[in-house]
GROMACS .gro file of C-alpha atoms in nm:
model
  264
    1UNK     CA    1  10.380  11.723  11.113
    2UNK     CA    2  10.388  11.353  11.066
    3UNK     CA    3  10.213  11.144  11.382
    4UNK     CA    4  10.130  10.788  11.458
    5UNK     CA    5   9.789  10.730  11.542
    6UNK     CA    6   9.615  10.399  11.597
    7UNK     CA    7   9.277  10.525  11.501
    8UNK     CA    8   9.110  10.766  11.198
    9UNK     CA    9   8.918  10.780  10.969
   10UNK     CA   10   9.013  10.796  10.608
   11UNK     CA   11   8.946  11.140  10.433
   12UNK     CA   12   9.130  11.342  10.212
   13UNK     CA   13   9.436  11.316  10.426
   14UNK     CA   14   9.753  11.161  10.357
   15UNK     CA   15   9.784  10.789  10.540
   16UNK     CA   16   9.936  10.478  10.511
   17UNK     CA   17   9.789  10.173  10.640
   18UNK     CA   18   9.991   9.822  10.677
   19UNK     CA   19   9.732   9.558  10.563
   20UNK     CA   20   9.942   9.257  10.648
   21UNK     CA   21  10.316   9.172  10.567
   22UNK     CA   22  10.395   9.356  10.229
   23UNK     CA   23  10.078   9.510  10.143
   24UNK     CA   24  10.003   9.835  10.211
   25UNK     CA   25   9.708  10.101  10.127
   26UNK     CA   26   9.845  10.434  10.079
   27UNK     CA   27   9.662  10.768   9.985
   28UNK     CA   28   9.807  11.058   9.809
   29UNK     CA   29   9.584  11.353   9.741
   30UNK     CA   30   9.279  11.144   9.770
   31UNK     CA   31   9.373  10.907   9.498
   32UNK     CA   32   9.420  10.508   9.693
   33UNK     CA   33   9.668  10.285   9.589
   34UNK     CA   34   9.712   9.901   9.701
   35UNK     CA   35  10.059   9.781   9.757
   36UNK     CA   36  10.184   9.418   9.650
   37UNK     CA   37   9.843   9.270   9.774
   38UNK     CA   38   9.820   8.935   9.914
   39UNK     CA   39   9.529   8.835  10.026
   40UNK     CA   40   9.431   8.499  10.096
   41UNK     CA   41   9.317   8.359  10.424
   42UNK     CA   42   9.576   8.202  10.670
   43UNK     CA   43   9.736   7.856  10.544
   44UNK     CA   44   9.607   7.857  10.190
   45UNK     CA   45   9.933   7.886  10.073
   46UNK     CA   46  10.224   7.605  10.086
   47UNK     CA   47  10.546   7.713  10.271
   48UNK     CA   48  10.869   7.788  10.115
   49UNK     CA   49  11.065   7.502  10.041
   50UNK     CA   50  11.442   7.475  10.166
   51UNK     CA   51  11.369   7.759  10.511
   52UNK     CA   52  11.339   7.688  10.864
   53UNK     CA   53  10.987   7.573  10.931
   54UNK     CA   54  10.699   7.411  10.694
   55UNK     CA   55  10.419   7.640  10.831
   56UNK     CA   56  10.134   7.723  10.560
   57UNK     CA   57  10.157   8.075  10.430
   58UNK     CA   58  10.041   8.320  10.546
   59UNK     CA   59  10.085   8.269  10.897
   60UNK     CA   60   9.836   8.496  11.009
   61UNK     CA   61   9.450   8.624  10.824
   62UNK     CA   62   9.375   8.939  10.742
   63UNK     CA   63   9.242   9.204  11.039
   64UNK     CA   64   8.960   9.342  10.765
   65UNK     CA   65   8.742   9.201  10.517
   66UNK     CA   66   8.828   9.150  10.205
   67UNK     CA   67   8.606   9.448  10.050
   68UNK     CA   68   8.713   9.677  10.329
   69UNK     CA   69   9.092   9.698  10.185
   70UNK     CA   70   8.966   9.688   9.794
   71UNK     CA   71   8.708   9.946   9.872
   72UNK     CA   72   8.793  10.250   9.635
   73UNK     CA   73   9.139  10.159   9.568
   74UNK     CA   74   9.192  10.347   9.258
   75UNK     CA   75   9.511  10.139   9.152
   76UNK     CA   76   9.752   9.886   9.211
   77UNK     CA   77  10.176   9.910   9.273
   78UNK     CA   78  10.319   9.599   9.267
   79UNK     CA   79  10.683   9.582   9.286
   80UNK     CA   80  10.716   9.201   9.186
   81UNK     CA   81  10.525   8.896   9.129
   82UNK     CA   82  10.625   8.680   9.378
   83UNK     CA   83  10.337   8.511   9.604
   84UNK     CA   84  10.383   8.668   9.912
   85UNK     CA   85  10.311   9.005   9.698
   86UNK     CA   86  10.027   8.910   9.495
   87UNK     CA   87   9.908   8.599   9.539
   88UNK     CA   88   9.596   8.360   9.353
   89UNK     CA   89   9.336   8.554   9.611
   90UNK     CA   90   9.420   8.871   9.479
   91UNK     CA   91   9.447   8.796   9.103
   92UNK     CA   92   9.119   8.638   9.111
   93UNK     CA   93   8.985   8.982   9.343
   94UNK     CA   94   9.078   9.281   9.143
   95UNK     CA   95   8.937   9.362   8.886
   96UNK     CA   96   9.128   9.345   8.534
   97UNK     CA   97   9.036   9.707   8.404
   98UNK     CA   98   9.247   9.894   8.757
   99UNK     CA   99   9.553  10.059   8.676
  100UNK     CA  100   9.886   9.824   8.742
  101UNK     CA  101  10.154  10.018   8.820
  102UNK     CA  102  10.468   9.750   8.779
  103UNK     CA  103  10.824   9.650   8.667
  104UNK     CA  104  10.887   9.610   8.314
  105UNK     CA  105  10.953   9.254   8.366
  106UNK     CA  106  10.613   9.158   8.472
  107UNK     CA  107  10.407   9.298   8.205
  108UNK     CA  108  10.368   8.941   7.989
  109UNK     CA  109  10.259   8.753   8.300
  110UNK     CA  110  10.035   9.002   8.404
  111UNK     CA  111   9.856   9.064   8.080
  112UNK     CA  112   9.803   8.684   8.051
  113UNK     CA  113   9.625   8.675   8.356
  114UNK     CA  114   9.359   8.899   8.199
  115UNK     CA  115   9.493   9.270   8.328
  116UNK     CA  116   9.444   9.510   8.079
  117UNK     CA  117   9.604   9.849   8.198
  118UNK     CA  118   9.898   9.773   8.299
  119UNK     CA  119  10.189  10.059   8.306
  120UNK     CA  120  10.538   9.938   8.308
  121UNK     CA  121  10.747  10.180   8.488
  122UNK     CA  122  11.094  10.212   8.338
  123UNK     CA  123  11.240  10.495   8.526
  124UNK     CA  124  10.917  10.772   8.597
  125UNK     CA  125  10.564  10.745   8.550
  126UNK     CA  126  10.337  11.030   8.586
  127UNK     CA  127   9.921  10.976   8.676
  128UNK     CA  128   9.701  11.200   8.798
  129UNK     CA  129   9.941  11.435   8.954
  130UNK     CA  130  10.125  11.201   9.140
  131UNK     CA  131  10.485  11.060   9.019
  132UNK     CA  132  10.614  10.740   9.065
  133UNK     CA  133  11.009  10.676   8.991
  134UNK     CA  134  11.132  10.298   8.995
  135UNK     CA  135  11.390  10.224   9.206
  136UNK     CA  136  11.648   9.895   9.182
  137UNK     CA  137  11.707   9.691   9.456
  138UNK     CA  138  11.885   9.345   9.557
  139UNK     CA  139  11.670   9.054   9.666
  140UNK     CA  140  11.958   8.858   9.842
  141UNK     CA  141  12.340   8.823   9.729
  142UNK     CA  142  12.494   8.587   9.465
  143UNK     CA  143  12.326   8.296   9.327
  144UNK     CA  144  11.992   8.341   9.555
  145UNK     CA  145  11.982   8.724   9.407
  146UNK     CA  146  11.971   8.540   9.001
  147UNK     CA  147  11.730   8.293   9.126
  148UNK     CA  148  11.482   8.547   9.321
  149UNK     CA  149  11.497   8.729   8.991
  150UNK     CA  150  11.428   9.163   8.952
  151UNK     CA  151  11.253   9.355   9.239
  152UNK     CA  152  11.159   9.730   9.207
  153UNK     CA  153  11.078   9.998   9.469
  154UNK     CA  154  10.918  10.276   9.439
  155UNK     CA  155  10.965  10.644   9.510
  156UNK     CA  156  10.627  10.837   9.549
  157UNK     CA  157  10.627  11.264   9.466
  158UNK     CA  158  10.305  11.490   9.483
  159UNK     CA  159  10.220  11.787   9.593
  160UNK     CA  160  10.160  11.876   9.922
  161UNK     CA  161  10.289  11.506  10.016
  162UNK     CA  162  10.561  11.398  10.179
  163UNK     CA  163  10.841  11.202   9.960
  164UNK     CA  164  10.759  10.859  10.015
  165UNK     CA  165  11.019  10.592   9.966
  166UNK     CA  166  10.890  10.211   9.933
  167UNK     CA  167  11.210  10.030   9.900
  168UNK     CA  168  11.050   9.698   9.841
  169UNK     CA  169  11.175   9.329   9.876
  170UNK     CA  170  11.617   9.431   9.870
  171UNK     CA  171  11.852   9.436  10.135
  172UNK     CA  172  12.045   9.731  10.230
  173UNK     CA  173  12.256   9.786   9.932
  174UNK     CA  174  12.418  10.033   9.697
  175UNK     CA  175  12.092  10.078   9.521
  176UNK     CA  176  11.942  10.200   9.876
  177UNK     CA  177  12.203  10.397   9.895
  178UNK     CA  178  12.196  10.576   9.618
  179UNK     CA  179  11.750  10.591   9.622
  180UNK     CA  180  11.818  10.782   9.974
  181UNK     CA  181  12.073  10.971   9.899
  182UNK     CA  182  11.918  11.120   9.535
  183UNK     CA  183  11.578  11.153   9.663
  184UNK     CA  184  11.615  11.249  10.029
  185UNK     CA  185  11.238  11.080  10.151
  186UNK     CA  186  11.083  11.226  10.423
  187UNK     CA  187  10.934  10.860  10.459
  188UNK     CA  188  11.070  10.527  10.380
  189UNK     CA  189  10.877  10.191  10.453
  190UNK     CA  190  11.104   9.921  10.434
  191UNK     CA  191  11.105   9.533  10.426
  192UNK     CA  192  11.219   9.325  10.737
  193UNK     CA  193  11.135   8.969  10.830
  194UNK     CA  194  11.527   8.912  10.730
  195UNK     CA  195  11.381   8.634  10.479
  196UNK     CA  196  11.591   8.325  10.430
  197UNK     CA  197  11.629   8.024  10.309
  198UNK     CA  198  11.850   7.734  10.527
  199UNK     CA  199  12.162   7.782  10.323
  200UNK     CA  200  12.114   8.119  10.218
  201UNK     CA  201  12.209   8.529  10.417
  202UNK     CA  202  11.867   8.693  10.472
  203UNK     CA  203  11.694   8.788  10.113
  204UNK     CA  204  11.535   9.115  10.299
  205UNK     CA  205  11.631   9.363  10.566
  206UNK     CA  206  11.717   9.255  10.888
  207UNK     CA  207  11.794   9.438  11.206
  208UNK     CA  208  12.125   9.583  11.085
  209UNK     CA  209  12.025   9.675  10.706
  210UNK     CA  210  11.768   9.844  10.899
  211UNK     CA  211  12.024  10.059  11.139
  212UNK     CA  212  12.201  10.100  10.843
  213UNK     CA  213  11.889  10.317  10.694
  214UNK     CA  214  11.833  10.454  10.984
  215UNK     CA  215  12.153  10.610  11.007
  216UNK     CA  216  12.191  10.669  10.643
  217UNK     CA  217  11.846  10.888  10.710
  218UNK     CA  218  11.787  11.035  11.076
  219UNK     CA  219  11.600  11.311  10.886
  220UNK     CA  220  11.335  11.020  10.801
  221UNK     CA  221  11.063  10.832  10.936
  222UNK     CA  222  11.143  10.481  10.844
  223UNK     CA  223  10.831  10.231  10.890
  224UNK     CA  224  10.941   9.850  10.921
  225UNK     CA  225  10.652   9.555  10.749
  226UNK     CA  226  10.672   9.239  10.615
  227UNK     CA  227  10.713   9.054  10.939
  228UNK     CA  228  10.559   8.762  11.088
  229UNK     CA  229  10.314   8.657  10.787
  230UNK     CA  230  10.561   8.450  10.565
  231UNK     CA  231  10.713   8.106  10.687
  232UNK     CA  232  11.068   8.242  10.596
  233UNK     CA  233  11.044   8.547  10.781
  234UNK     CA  234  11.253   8.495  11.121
  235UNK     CA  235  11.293   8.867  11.232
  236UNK     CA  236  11.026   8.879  11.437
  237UNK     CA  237  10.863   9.235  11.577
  238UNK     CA  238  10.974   9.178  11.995
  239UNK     CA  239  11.312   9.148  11.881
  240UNK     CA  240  11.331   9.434  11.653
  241UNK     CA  241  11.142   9.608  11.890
  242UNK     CA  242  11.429   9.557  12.132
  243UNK     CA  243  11.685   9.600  11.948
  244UNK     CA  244  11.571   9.966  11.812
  245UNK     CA  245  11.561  10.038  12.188
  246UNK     CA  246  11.874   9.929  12.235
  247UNK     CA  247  12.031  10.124  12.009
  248UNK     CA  248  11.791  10.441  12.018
  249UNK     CA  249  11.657  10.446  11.669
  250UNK     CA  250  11.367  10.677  11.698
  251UNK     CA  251  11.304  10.743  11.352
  252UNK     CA  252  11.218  10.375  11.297
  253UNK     CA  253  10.876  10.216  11.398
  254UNK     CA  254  10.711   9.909  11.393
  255UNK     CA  255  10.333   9.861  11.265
  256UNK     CA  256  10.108   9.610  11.346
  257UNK     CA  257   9.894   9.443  11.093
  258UNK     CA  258   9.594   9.633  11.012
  259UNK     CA  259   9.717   9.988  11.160
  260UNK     CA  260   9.666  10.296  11.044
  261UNK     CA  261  10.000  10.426  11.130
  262UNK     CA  262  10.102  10.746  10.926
  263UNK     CA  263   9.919  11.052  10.882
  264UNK     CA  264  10.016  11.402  10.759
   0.00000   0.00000   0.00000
């Protein structure tokens, strides 16, 4: 039975936590991995040129220290490079020697910023019991999809675990499509915010993509982050919250930053 709970206490359990916008701590069979962190404090970083607003990124701090989210992470899964998913804080925080679990086309830049055990996931990837599949995805349409440049997802299989779908920085596209359809996930945490720039269709999900996976997967508990931490982020949670009432989508929630919100 899968429940949402405010507050527990990490054990041995399956959870997911939202950390803030992309990132993500997720444990599978006791083993913790840290999604796309970003973790510096709020304003350090400049806003996105060409968007809506000039607000320093990101928009809001952290709900935990620092030490608290690294504590006994036993790797990293980053599904691309850009700063909102790992940012200066967190290449200067983790330490080199933890395993990087990545896209093919990040391993040069990683390794010259000192990481040593990096494992570029083609298609499958098995460690410690736990597979992780690559899956594509399309970061915006056109021109603004070449410049944004290759995203990943990430499909998560253990045993005695829910399948866990991170779909990563894409809108909805073939390549969700065809990730929900082959792999059937009991969960999928997907990216909102409906990122754009002023002349450009949002680069992630907004509030249809999202219907769209909800209806693509009733049989799923869809999670919604990256909202409301990035200056080019203009979905914000009150209207998605509305508008899943609106049109009864009760397989798709809403976390807040720092919750604990998944828990088998």
């Amino acid at each position: 039975m899968i429940k949402k709970t405010q507050k527990m206490d990490w054990s041995n359990d399956t959870m997911l936590q939202l950390i803030r916008h992309a990132t993500l701590k997720i444990q599978v069979n006791g083993i913790k991995f840290l999604v796309d962190p970003m973790l510096s404090k709020k304003g350090m970083i400049s806003p996105v040129p060409n968007t809506a607003n000039d607000f320093g990124n990101p928009l809001v701090d952290l709900k935990m220290k620092i030490e608290d989210i690294l504590k006994e992470v036993n790797a990293i899964i980053l599904t691309h490079m850009h700063r909102d998913h790992f940012d200066q804080e967190a290449i200067k925080l983790i330490p080199k020697h933890i395993p990087i679990f990545s896209q093919i086309e990040d391993f040069n830049r990683l390794y010259e910023l000192g990481f040593r055990n990096i494992v570029s996931v083609e298609n499958n990837y098995i460690w410690k019991d736990i597979q992780l599949i690559r899956t594509n995805g399309k970061h915006g349409t056109g021109e603004i999809e070449k410049k944004m440049g290759p995203v990943s997802g990430f499909i998560i299989e253990a045993s005695n675990f829910p399948k866990l779908y991170l779909a990563g920085d894409t809108i909805w596209c073939d390549d969700v499509i065809r990730s929900i359809n082959k792999y059937q996930p009991d969960v999928i945490v997907v990216n909102g915010g409906a990122a754009q720039f002023i002349d450009s269709e949002p680069i992630t999900m907004d509030k249809y993509d999202i219907h769209q996976v909800s209806k693509l997967a009733p049989y799923s508990k869809i999670y919604v982050v990256h909202m409301e931490a990035w200056n080019h982020c203009l979905l914000k949670r009150e209207s998605l919250l509305d508008y899943i009432s609106m049109n009864n989508l009760t397989n798709v929630e809403v976390p807040n930053d720092g919750e604990l919100f998944y828990k088998l």
